[in-house]
Amino acid sequence: MCGIFGCICKDGNVAKLIHEALKRLEYRGYDSVGEATVFGGKIYVKKEQGKIDEVHKLLNLDDLPGSVGIGHTRWATHGAPRRENAHPHLDCDENIAVVHNGIIENFAELKVELEELGHVFKSKTDTEVIPHLIEENLKHGLPFIDAVREALKRLEGSYALAIITTVEPDKIICARKESPLILGVGRDSMYCASDIPAFLPLTNKAVILDDYEIAILQHDKYEIRRLENWEQILREPETITWTPEMAKKQGYPHFMLKEIHEQPIALRNALRLQDLYLDLMATFLDRAKNVFLVACGSSYHACLAASYMFSKLAYLPTYPIIASEFIEQTGMAVNIDSTILAVSQSGETADTLAAVEYARNRAATILGLTNVVGSTLTRVSRVYVVQQSGPEIGVAATKTFTAQLIVLAQLALRVAKLRGKISSQEIKRIERELKNIPNMVEETIRRNEEKAKQIAEKYKDSKVFLFLGRGISVATALEGRLKLMEISYVPAVAFPAGESKHGPISLVEPGIPAIFICPRDETHKTIIGNIMEMKARGASIISVIEEGDEEIKQLSDDYFEVPGKISEVFSPITFVIPLQLFAYYMAVKKGYNPDMPRNLAKSVTVK
Ligand code: F6R
């Protein structure tokens, strides 16, 4: 996730305005920053690796000339956080500057094609193909706007773009597909940004762009057109009434809720990772004599779910291990034939890194899955992938958890392919299903938010909760319980439903809420028996069920319905959503701030 900003004024210099707006976008990424303006037939650029304040101290971002400019604050995806990879990116003749948020999936092919035509690339980014594509189109005599339009038609993936040029120096061209982009309409000035807070101190009039729309900004007007047929779209600005605090959270009361709602985007991004690295990881996993999945907290729950995915899809046994126990529990069994897949959102969790260090010293192969480019985990891993969820500010993991799951699912599928364990027909079906999961998550959030509020209201004074699941849903139960406990401070226990009768059922007394995770998978019949056991002893049954599961609905006091059919191995991705919402509303109703639970930190760098 990166932040982009564009600004065009009647007169005066815009560089300082861009700098200030980038500060407000800094939460979207902060490993490099850059600005470009157009003035007197020339593009001026300043960019560098580092946080905005550091770069400003070094370069002074405020003295670029001109009243038209763009800026970018980067969360590295393709290419390390270095100067040459910082945006804006330019064409060969330095007449076009582009800032981009998103991922161009087919950049590698486009780059080869453009290099064959003589274009020289300076960065490792996916973005740089865009100015070169536009430049190439200009060479063929197209007017600038058409050159942009034709370039956009070649791009696969996601983008929010702001483009300036010496060819039409009084304009900013922006475009959007699957990455946010909003126009700000000022008096004698026009803005575009990744989110509203970037321009809110300058104007409260906003126009939200939709996918496949291009906007042409001049200081006194904007024109929106549909990419496909160039049809003009007339869209009046809306007035934004957010306070500055609300604006940072894009109108949501808390980052956690914002991040719950960002899951469809985070999942789409996680489905666009580079094949090369996923394939490489899959090869290491396939070849290892033993595979350990090592992590803490929510990331451990993702590993637990992944162990079912690897087993069920690829017939690969793996050991999910809590990182702080790794050395004691399995240390002596780790050797040169072992592969450790370490999963850490921050890439800095001390327990996970200690396990990795130990395994490295025993010559094991280290693979990393993280959300933070340049984190320690990326530096100590033989191969790593960055899940591209964007910064997560709420302490409780939400979007990064489901994104970890979908990356691990892709890895399991790749290992399955390598091992020839599933037919090509089945692979195709699963790939289609994976692609649709972000939509299912979107729908699950939509349908369950009100319900979560109501159920939280009903149970907010309960003193203890039980979370139960079978099969892969044990991981979902554990994650639901962790969410509830850590932000609403209600004690909760989670265990495989089959274990009830071996002890925990003695906790049950009338009215105790028992939350059952019940996808319609092979465990469905058995879990009905477990529900009955609890019900018979007076527990209040709250179930998370597949849409239309009348059998379990009948047995439940309250239920969350998850729309659509989902394969068992992917079910934690949708079934955890109502539990996240429930935990969130429990915390809010109890008067706690879910973003900053007591005693916790986002990144745990002590053992
Ligand atoms: C829970 C939560 C923590 C983290 C854990 C590991 O909501 O966020 O349990 O999952 O501290 O953190 P990472 O993934 O950064 O290693």
PDB file of N, CA, C and O in Angstrom, residues 252-254 256-257 260-261 445 448-457 460 484 487-488 560 578-592 594:
ATOM      1  N   TYR A 252     -14.095   5.709   9.725  1.00  0.00           N
ATOM      2  CA  TYR A 252     -14.360   4.629  10.689  1.00  0.00           C
ATOM      3  C   TYR A 252     -13.973   5.112  12.086  1.00  0.00           C
ATOM      4  O   TYR A 252     -12.992   5.847  12.233  1.00  0.00           O
ATOM      5  N   PRO A 253     -14.675   4.667  13.101  1.00  0.00           N
ATOM      6  CA  PRO A 253     -14.310   5.116  14.453  1.00  0.00           C
ATOM      7  C   PRO A 253     -12.977   4.551  14.937  1.00  0.00           C
ATOM      8  O   PRO A 253     -12.337   5.135  15.795  1.00  0.00           O
ATOM      9  N   HIS A 254     -12.569   3.418  14.414  1.00  0.00           N
ATOM     10  CA  HIS A 254     -11.299   2.818  14.852  1.00  0.00           C
ATOM     11  C   HIS A 254     -10.565   2.221  13.653  1.00  0.00           C
ATOM     12  O   HIS A 254     -11.185   1.773  12.694  1.00  0.00           O
ATOM     13  N   MET A 256      -9.171  -0.595  13.706  1.00  0.00           N
ATOM     14  CA  MET A 256      -9.482  -2.032  13.601  1.00  0.00           C
ATOM     15  C   MET A 256     -10.681  -2.253  12.667  1.00  0.00           C
ATOM     16  O   MET A 256     -10.653  -3.139  11.810  1.00  0.00           O
ATOM     17  N   LEU A 257     -11.708  -1.408  12.810  1.00  0.00           N
ATOM     18  CA  LEU A 257     -12.888  -1.588  11.954  1.00  0.00           C
ATOM     19  C   LEU A 257     -12.534  -1.272  10.497  1.00  0.00           C
ATOM     20  O   LEU A 257     -12.958  -1.960   9.574  1.00  0.00           O
ATOM     21  N   ILE A 260     -10.737  -4.234   9.208  1.00  0.00           N
ATOM     22  CA  ILE A 260     -11.659  -5.357   8.930  1.00  0.00           C
ATOM     23  C   ILE A 260     -12.283  -5.133   7.544  1.00  0.00           C
ATOM     24  O   ILE A 260     -12.381  -6.047   6.732  1.00  0.00           O
ATOM     25  N   HIS A 261     -12.665  -3.885   7.292  1.00  0.00           N
ATOM     26  CA  HIS A 261     -13.302  -3.575   6.002  1.00  0.00           C
ATOM     27  C   HIS A 261     -12.310  -3.569   4.845  1.00  0.00           C
ATOM     28  O   HIS A 261     -12.721  -3.609   3.687  1.00  0.00           O
ATOM     29  N   ILE A 445     -18.802  -9.469   5.409  1.00  0.00           N
ATOM     30  CA  ILE A 445     -18.753  -8.271   6.271  1.00  0.00           C
ATOM     31  C   ILE A 445     -20.101  -7.556   6.188  1.00  0.00           C
ATOM     32  O   ILE A 445     -20.695  -7.197   7.198  1.00  0.00           O
ATOM     33  N   ASN A 448     -22.897  -9.315   8.118  1.00  0.00           N
ATOM     34  CA  ASN A 448     -22.761  -9.668   9.536  1.00  0.00           C
ATOM     35  C   ASN A 448     -22.472  -8.506  10.467  1.00  0.00           C
ATOM     36  O   ASN A 448     -22.430  -8.705  11.681  1.00  0.00           O
ATOM     37  N   GLU A 449     -22.278  -7.315   9.925  1.00  0.00           N
ATOM     38  CA  GLU A 449     -21.885  -6.217  10.821  1.00  0.00           C
ATOM     39  C   GLU A 449     -23.012  -5.879  11.807  1.00  0.00           C
ATOM     40  O   GLU A 449     -22.772  -5.786  13.016  1.00  0.00           O
ATOM     41  N   GLU A 450     -24.217  -5.724  11.310  1.00  0.00           N
ATOM     42  CA  GLU A 450     -25.343  -5.402  12.208  1.00  0.00           C
ATOM     43  C   GLU A 450     -25.555  -6.513  13.216  1.00  0.00           C
ATOM     44  O   GLU A 450     -25.771  -6.301  14.400  1.00  0.00           O
ATOM     45  N   LYS A 451     -25.452  -7.732  12.706  1.00  0.00           N
ATOM     46  CA  LYS A 451     -25.653  -8.920  13.547  1.00  0.00           C
ATOM     47  C   LYS A 451     -24.624  -8.931  14.676  1.00  0.00           C
ATOM     48  O   LYS A 451     -24.944  -9.229  15.828  1.00  0.00           O
ATOM     49  N   ALA A 452     -23.386  -8.601  14.329  1.00  0.00           N
ATOM     50  CA  ALA A 452     -22.318  -8.605  15.341  1.00  0.00           C
ATOM     51  C   ALA A 452     -22.637  -7.601  16.442  1.00  0.00           C
ATOM     52  O   ALA A 452     -22.430  -7.871  17.628  1.00  0.00           O
ATOM     53  N   LYS A 453     -23.165  -6.442  16.045  1.00  0.00           N
ATOM     54  CA  LYS A 453     -23.542  -5.429  17.040  1.00  0.00           C
ATOM     55  C   LYS A 453     -24.615  -5.988  17.966  1.00  0.00           C
ATOM     56  O   LYS A 453     -24.530  -5.862  19.189  1.00  0.00           O
ATOM     57  N   GLN A 454     -25.639  -6.617  17.354  1.00  0.00           N
ATOM     58  CA  GLN A 454     -26.759  -7.128  18.168  1.00  0.00           C
ATOM     59  C   GLN A 454     -26.295  -8.229  19.115  1.00  0.00           C
ATOM     60  O   GLN A 454     -26.639  -8.250  20.295  1.00  0.00           O
ATOM     61  N   ILE A 455     -25.494  -9.150  18.585  1.00  0.00           N
ATOM     62  CA  ILE A 455     -25.074 -10.281  19.418  1.00  0.00           C
ATOM     63  C   ILE A 455     -24.146  -9.782  20.531  1.00  0.00           C
ATOM     64  O   ILE A 455     -24.221 -10.224  21.674  1.00  0.00           O
ATOM     65  N   ALA A 456     -23.305  -8.803  20.207  1.00  0.00           N
ATOM     66  CA  ALA A 456     -22.418  -8.245  21.236  1.00  0.00           C
ATOM     67  C   ALA A 456     -23.253  -7.574  22.333  1.00  0.00           C
ATOM     68  O   ALA A 456     -22.962  -7.709  23.523  1.00  0.00           O
ATOM     69  N   GLU A 457     -24.293  -6.865  21.925  1.00  0.00           N
ATOM     70  CA  GLU A 457     -25.158  -6.206  22.919  1.00  0.00           C
ATOM     71  C   GLU A 457     -25.766  -7.255  23.860  1.00  0.00           C
ATOM     72  O   GLU A 457     -25.766  -7.102  25.079  1.00  0.00           O
ATOM     73  N   LYS A 460     -22.799  -8.912  26.076  1.00  0.00           N
ATOM     74  CA  LYS A 460     -21.654  -8.095  26.512  1.00  0.00           C
ATOM     75  C   LYS A 460     -21.288  -8.282  27.985  1.00  0.00           C
ATOM     76  O   LYS A 460     -20.156  -8.012  28.379  1.00  0.00           O
ATOM     77  N   LEU A 484     -11.352 -11.812  20.753  1.00  0.00           N
ATOM     78  CA  LEU A 484     -12.275 -11.386  21.817  1.00  0.00           C
ATOM     79  C   LEU A 484     -11.501 -11.052  23.096  1.00  0.00           C
ATOM     80  O   LEU A 484     -11.700 -10.007  23.704  1.00  0.00           O
ATOM     81  N   ILE A 487      -9.025  -7.736  23.019  1.00  0.00           N
ATOM     82  CA  ILE A 487      -9.516  -6.348  22.944  1.00  0.00           C
ATOM     83  C   ILE A 487     -10.699  -6.082  23.869  1.00  0.00           C
ATOM     84  O   ILE A 487     -10.981  -4.934  24.166  1.00  0.00           O
ATOM     85  N   SER A 488     -11.399  -7.143  24.317  1.00  0.00           N
ATOM     86  CA  SER A 488     -12.528  -6.846  25.220  1.00  0.00           C
ATOM     87  C   SER A 488     -12.288  -7.420  26.616  1.00  0.00           C
ATOM     88  O   SER A 488     -13.154  -7.291  27.480  1.00  0.00           O
ATOM     89  N   PHE A 560     -24.351 -16.441  13.030  1.00  0.00           N
ATOM     90  CA  PHE A 560     -23.825 -15.604  11.944  1.00  0.00           C
ATOM     91  C   PHE A 560     -23.870 -16.471  10.694  1.00  0.00           C
ATOM     92  O   PHE A 560     -23.440 -17.629  10.745  1.00  0.00           O
ATOM     93  N   PRO A 578     -17.003 -12.859  10.966  1.00  0.00           N
ATOM     94  CA  PRO A 578     -17.988 -12.492  12.004  1.00  0.00           C
ATOM     95  C   PRO A 578     -17.364 -12.453  13.399  1.00  0.00           C
ATOM     96  O   PRO A 578     -17.773 -11.652  14.233  1.00  0.00           O
ATOM     97  N   LEU A 579     -16.347 -13.277  13.630  1.00  0.00           N
ATOM     98  CA  LEU A 579     -15.708 -13.304  14.950  1.00  0.00           C
ATOM     99  C   LEU A 579     -14.894 -12.037  15.182  1.00  0.00           C
ATOM    100  O   LEU A 579     -14.838 -11.512  16.289  1.00  0.00           O
ATOM    101  N   GLN A 580     -14.263 -11.540  14.117  1.00  0.00           N
ATOM    102  CA  GLN A 580     -13.539 -10.252  14.228  1.00  0.00           C
ATOM    103  C   GLN A 580     -14.525  -9.134  14.555  1.00  0.00           C
ATOM    104  O   GLN A 580     -14.286  -8.305  15.446  1.00  0.00           O
ATOM    105  N   LEU A 581     -15.650  -9.133  13.825  1.00  0.00           N
ATOM    106  CA  LEU A 581     -16.646  -8.074  14.050  1.00  0.00           C
ATOM    107  C   LEU A 581     -17.248  -8.182  15.452  1.00  0.00           C
ATOM    108  O   LEU A 581     -17.447  -7.173  16.138  1.00  0.00           O
ATOM    109  N   PHE A 582     -17.496  -9.407  15.870  1.00  0.00           N
ATOM    110  CA  PHE A 582     -18.069  -9.624  17.204  1.00  0.00           C
ATOM    111  C   PHE A 582     -17.111  -9.115  18.285  1.00  0.00           C
ATOM    112  O   PHE A 582     -17.507  -8.379  19.196  1.00  0.00           O
ATOM    113  N   ALA A 583     -15.828  -9.470  18.158  1.00  0.00           N
ATOM    114  CA  ALA A 583     -14.838  -9.020  19.150  1.00  0.00           C
ATOM    115  C   ALA A 583     -14.780  -7.497  19.164  1.00  0.00           C
ATOM    116  O   ALA A 583     -14.755  -6.865  20.229  1.00  0.00           O
ATOM    117  N   TYR A 584     -14.778  -6.920  17.964  1.00  0.00           N
ATOM    118  CA  TYR A 584     -14.701  -5.458  17.867  1.00  0.00           C
ATOM    119  C   TYR A 584     -15.879  -4.804  18.607  1.00  0.00           C
ATOM    120  O   TYR A 584     -15.697  -3.918  19.439  1.00  0.00           O
ATOM    121  N   TYR A 585     -17.095  -5.271  18.308  1.00  0.00           N
ATOM    122  CA  TYR A 585     -18.261  -4.618  18.924  1.00  0.00           C
ATOM    123  C   TYR A 585     -18.362  -4.931  20.419  1.00  0.00           C
ATOM    124  O   TYR A 585     -18.875  -4.114  21.187  1.00  0.00           O
ATOM    125  N   MET A 586     -17.871  -6.073  20.828  1.00  0.00           N
ATOM    126  CA  MET A 586     -17.826  -6.365  22.278  1.00  0.00           C
ATOM    127  C   MET A 586     -16.944  -5.323  22.972  1.00  0.00           C
ATOM    128  O   MET A 586     -17.310  -4.766  24.003  1.00  0.00           O
ATOM    129  N   ALA A 587     -15.764  -5.072  22.405  1.00  0.00           N
ATOM    130  CA  ALA A 587     -14.840  -4.104  23.016  1.00  0.00           C
ATOM    131  C   ALA A 587     -15.481  -2.726  23.066  1.00  0.00           C
ATOM    132  O   ALA A 587     -15.448  -2.048  24.096  1.00  0.00           O
ATOM    133  N   VAL A 588     -16.104  -2.331  21.947  1.00  0.00           N
ATOM    134  CA  VAL A 588     -16.712  -0.992  21.886  1.00  0.00           C
ATOM    135  C   VAL A 588     -17.834  -0.878  22.913  1.00  0.00           C
ATOM    136  O   VAL A 588     -17.928   0.098  23.658  1.00  0.00           O
ATOM    137  N   LYS A 589     -18.664  -1.913  22.987  1.00  0.00           N
ATOM    138  CA  LYS A 589     -19.801  -1.855  23.924  1.00  0.00           C
ATOM    139  C   LYS A 589     -19.348  -1.865  25.375  1.00  0.00           C
ATOM    140  O   LYS A 589     -20.028  -1.373  26.254  1.00  0.00           O
ATOM    141  N   LYS A 590     -18.188  -2.444  25.608  1.00  0.00           N
ATOM    142  CA  LYS A 590     -17.676  -2.461  26.978  1.00  0.00           C
ATOM    143  C   LYS A 590     -16.865  -1.183  27.285  1.00  0.00           C
ATOM    144  O   LYS A 590     -16.302  -1.042  28.357  1.00  0.00           O
ATOM    145  N   GLY A 591     -16.764  -0.320  26.289  1.00  0.00           N
ATOM    146  CA  GLY A 591     -16.119   0.976  26.508  1.00  0.00           C
ATOM    147  C   GLY A 591     -14.607   0.952  26.358  1.00  0.00           C
ATOM    148  O   GLY A 591     -13.924   1.851  26.847  1.00  0.00           O
ATOM    149  N   TYR A 592     -14.067  -0.048  25.651  1.00  0.00           N
ATOM    150  CA  TYR A 592     -12.612  -0.105  25.470  1.00  0.00           C
ATOM    151  C   TYR A 592     -12.220   0.379  24.071  1.00  0.00           C
ATOM    152  O   TYR A 592     -13.018   0.315  23.140  1.00  0.00           O
ATOM    153  N   PRO A 594     -10.485  -0.574  20.943  1.00  0.00           N
ATOM    154  CA  PRO A 594      -9.978  -1.825  20.353  1.00  0.00           C
ATOM    155  C   PRO A 594      -8.627  -1.651  19.656  1.00  0.00           C
ATOM    156  O   PRO A 594      -7.920  -2.635  19.448  1.00  0.00           O
TER     157      PRO A 594
END
